[in-house]
mmCIF file of C-alpha atoms in Angstrom:
data_model
loop_
_atom_site.group_PDB
_atom_site.id
_atom_site.type_symbol
_atom_site.label_atom_id
_atom_site.label_comp_id
_atom_site.label_asym_id
_atom_site.label_seq_id
_atom_site.Cartn_x
_atom_site.Cartn_y
_atom_site.Cartn_z
ATOM 1 C CA MET A 95 80.459 -2.469 60.259
ATOM 2 C CA SER A 96 77.281 -2.901 62.271
ATOM 3 C CA ASP A 97 74.825 -5.571 61.187
ATOM 4 C CA ALA A 98 72.101 -2.984 60.588
ATOM 5 C CA LEU A 99 74.209 -1.077 58.035
ATOM 6 C CA SER A 100 75.304 -2.863 54.879
ATOM 7 C CA LEU A 101 76.834 -1.848 51.564
ATOM 8 C CA GLU A 102 74.809 -4.573 49.872
ATOM 9 C CA GLY A 103 73.091 -3.046 46.854
ATOM 10 C CA VAL A 104 75.332 0.040 46.801
ATOM 11 C CA LYS A 105 76.749 0.195 43.298
ATOM 12 C CA THR A 106 80.453 -0.159 42.626
ATOM 13 C CA ARG A 107 80.050 0.860 38.980
ATOM 14 C CA ILE A 108 77.974 3.716 37.575
ATOM 15 C CA ARG A 109 77.485 4.315 33.862
ATOM 16 C CA GLY A 110 80.279 1.913 32.998
ATOM 17 C CA ARG A 111 82.919 3.420 35.280
ATOM 18 C CA HIS A 112 84.072 2.817 38.830
ATOM 19 C CA ALA A 113 81.812 4.671 41.303
ATOM 20 C CA PHE A 114 83.462 7.455 43.280
ATOM 21 C CA ILE A 115 83.417 7.220 47.070
ATOM 22 C CA HIS A 116 81.067 10.215 47.390
ATOM 23 C CA GLU A 117 78.601 8.525 45.020
ATOM 24 C CA ARG A 118 78.647 5.293 47.021
ATOM 25 C CA VAL A 119 78.241 7.181 50.304
ATOM 26 C CA LEU A 120 75.349 9.186 48.833
ATOM 27 C CA GLU A 121 73.628 6.033 47.639
ATOM 28 C CA LEU A 122 74.020 4.467 51.108
ATOM 29 C CA ILE A 123 72.677 7.562 52.898
ATOM 30 C CA VAL A 124 69.755 7.903 50.448
ATOM 31 C CA ARG A 125 68.787 4.248 50.919
ATOM 32 C CA GLU A 126 69.040 4.388 54.712
ATOM 33 C CA SER A 127 67.184 7.734 54.847
ATOM 34 C CA ALA A 128 64.325 6.259 52.831
ATOM 35 C CA GLU A 129 64.163 3.148 55.015
ATOM 36 C CA ASN A 130 64.954 4.572 58.463
ATOM 37 C CA GLY A 131 64.807 8.371 58.243
ATOM 38 C CA SER A 132 68.542 8.774 58.851
ATOM 39 C CA VAL A 133 71.740 6.801 59.351
ATOM 40 C CA ARG A 134 74.665 6.817 61.778
ATOM 41 C CA PHE A 135 77.929 5.091 61.029
ATOM 42 C CA SER A 136 81.484 4.908 62.218
ATOM 43 C CA LYS A 137 83.654 6.655 59.651
ATOM 44 C CA ALA A 138 86.500 4.257 60.416
ATOM 45 C CA GLU A 139 84.372 1.167 59.797
ATOM 46 C CA LEU A 140 82.675 2.596 56.689
ATOM 47 C CA ALA A 141 86.031 3.687 55.236
ATOM 48 C CA CYS A 142 87.331 0.162 55.750
ATOM 49 C CA GLU A 143 84.271 -1.349 54.050
ATOM 50 C CA LEU A 144 84.623 1.079 51.123
ATOM 51 C CA GLY A 145 88.349 0.376 50.827
ATOM 52 C CA CYS A 146 89.422 3.966 51.417
ATOM 53 C CA CYS A 147 91.038 5.965 54.199
ATOM 54 C CA ILE A 148 89.074 8.010 56.737
ATOM 55 C CA ARG A 149 90.303 11.263 55.179
ATOM 56 C CA THR A 150 88.846 10.261 51.801
ATOM 57 C CA LEU A 151 85.539 9.462 53.473
ATOM 58 C CA ASP A 152 85.635 12.813 55.315
ATOM 59 C CA ARG A 153 86.153 14.611 51.993
ATOM 60 C CA ALA A 154 83.273 12.700 50.408
ATOM 61 C CA VAL A 155 80.897 13.565 53.274
ATOM 62 C CA MET A 156 82.024 17.213 53.214
ATOM 63 C CA ARG A 157 81.462 17.388 49.439
ATOM 64 C CA LEU A 158 77.968 15.933 49.791
ATOM 65 C CA ARG A 159 77.101 18.333 52.629
ATOM 66 C CA GLN A 160 78.435 21.395 50.804
ATOM 67 C CA GLY A 161 76.559 20.394 47.651
ATOM 68 C CA GLY A 162 73.291 20.167 49.571
ATOM 69 C CA TYR A 163 72.906 16.429 48.932
ATOM 70 C CA ILE A 164 72.941 15.398 52.603
ATOM 71 C CA LYS A 165 72.419 16.992 56.003
ATOM 72 C CA SER A 166 74.116 15.981 59.207
ATOM 73 C CA LYS A 167 73.663 16.707 62.868
ATOM 74 C CA PRO A 168 75.851 15.744 65.807
ATOM 75 C CA VAL A 169 74.678 13.082 68.253
ATOM 76 C CA PHE A 170 75.711 13.415 71.903
ATOM 77 C CA GLN A 171 75.749 11.185 74.971
ATOM 78 C CA SER A 172 73.893 12.324 78.078
ATOM 79 C CA ASN A 173 77.214 13.554 79.539
ATOM 80 C CA GLY A 174 77.783 15.817 76.521
ATOM 81 C CA ALA A 175 80.369 13.705 74.707
ATOM 82 C CA GLN A 176 79.818 13.529 70.958
ATOM 83 C CA LEU A 177 79.081 10.035 69.673
ATOM 84 C CA GLY A 178 79.227 10.953 66.000
ATOM 85 C CA ASN A 179 76.889 12.335 63.383
ATOM 86 C CA GLU A 180 73.499 11.378 62.037
ATOM 87 C CA TYR A 181 73.102 11.741 58.270
ATOM 88 C CA ARG A 182 70.047 12.065 56.074
ATOM 89 C CA ALA A 183 69.598 12.654 52.383
ATOM 90 C CA THR A 184 67.961 15.770 50.984
ATOM 91 C CA ALA A 185 65.548 15.730 48.054
ATOM 92 C CA LYS A 186 68.424 16.950 45.874
ATOM 93 C CA GLY A 187 70.581 14.028 47.029
ATOM 94 C CA ALA A 188 67.822 11.488 46.436
ATOM 95 C CA ALA A 189 67.282 12.873 42.928
ATOM 96 C CA LEU A 190 70.990 12.582 42.111
ATOM 97 C CA ALA A 191 71.255 9.038 43.468
ATOM 98 C CA ALA A 192 68.249 8.040 41.347
ATOM 99 C CA THR A 193 70.267 8.891 38.222
ATOM 100 C CA PHE A 194 72.941 6.313 39.029
ATOM 101 C CA LYS A 195 72.678 3.368 36.715
ATOM 102 C CA THR A 196 74.210 -0.059 36.912
ATOM 103 C CA GLU A 197 77.191 -1.022 34.853
ATOM 104 C CA ARG A 198 76.657 -0.761 31.119
ATOM 105 C CA GLU A 199 76.256 -3.884 29.109
ATOM 106 C CA PRO A 200 79.345 -4.644 27.017
ATOM 107 C CA ARG A 201 79.029 -3.616 23.386
ATOM 108 C CA ARG A 202 78.335 -6.357 20.943
ATOM 109 C CA ARG A 203 80.388 -6.375 17.790
#
């Protein structure tokens, strides 16, 4: 993955359970939207970093878009070839990502 884009700080556990791919992608897009306005990434590289297949990542992005949590727009080269998509979080997406909590502390007996 590019040096500018990192999964560092993106939670792997939320409320004591393993984080779903769409939750991790949302958290990444929310963070990058807040810092840079939007984010572009290679789905192949991000899927590899997340440990999932491209199809799973596609489903996660589609779910987030359909739910109104993110917006995307295509990015084109000057010759008209599509380079990929640019993603940004909506207010609804930022609000949902803010509810994610770190892993619960183990219960004491």
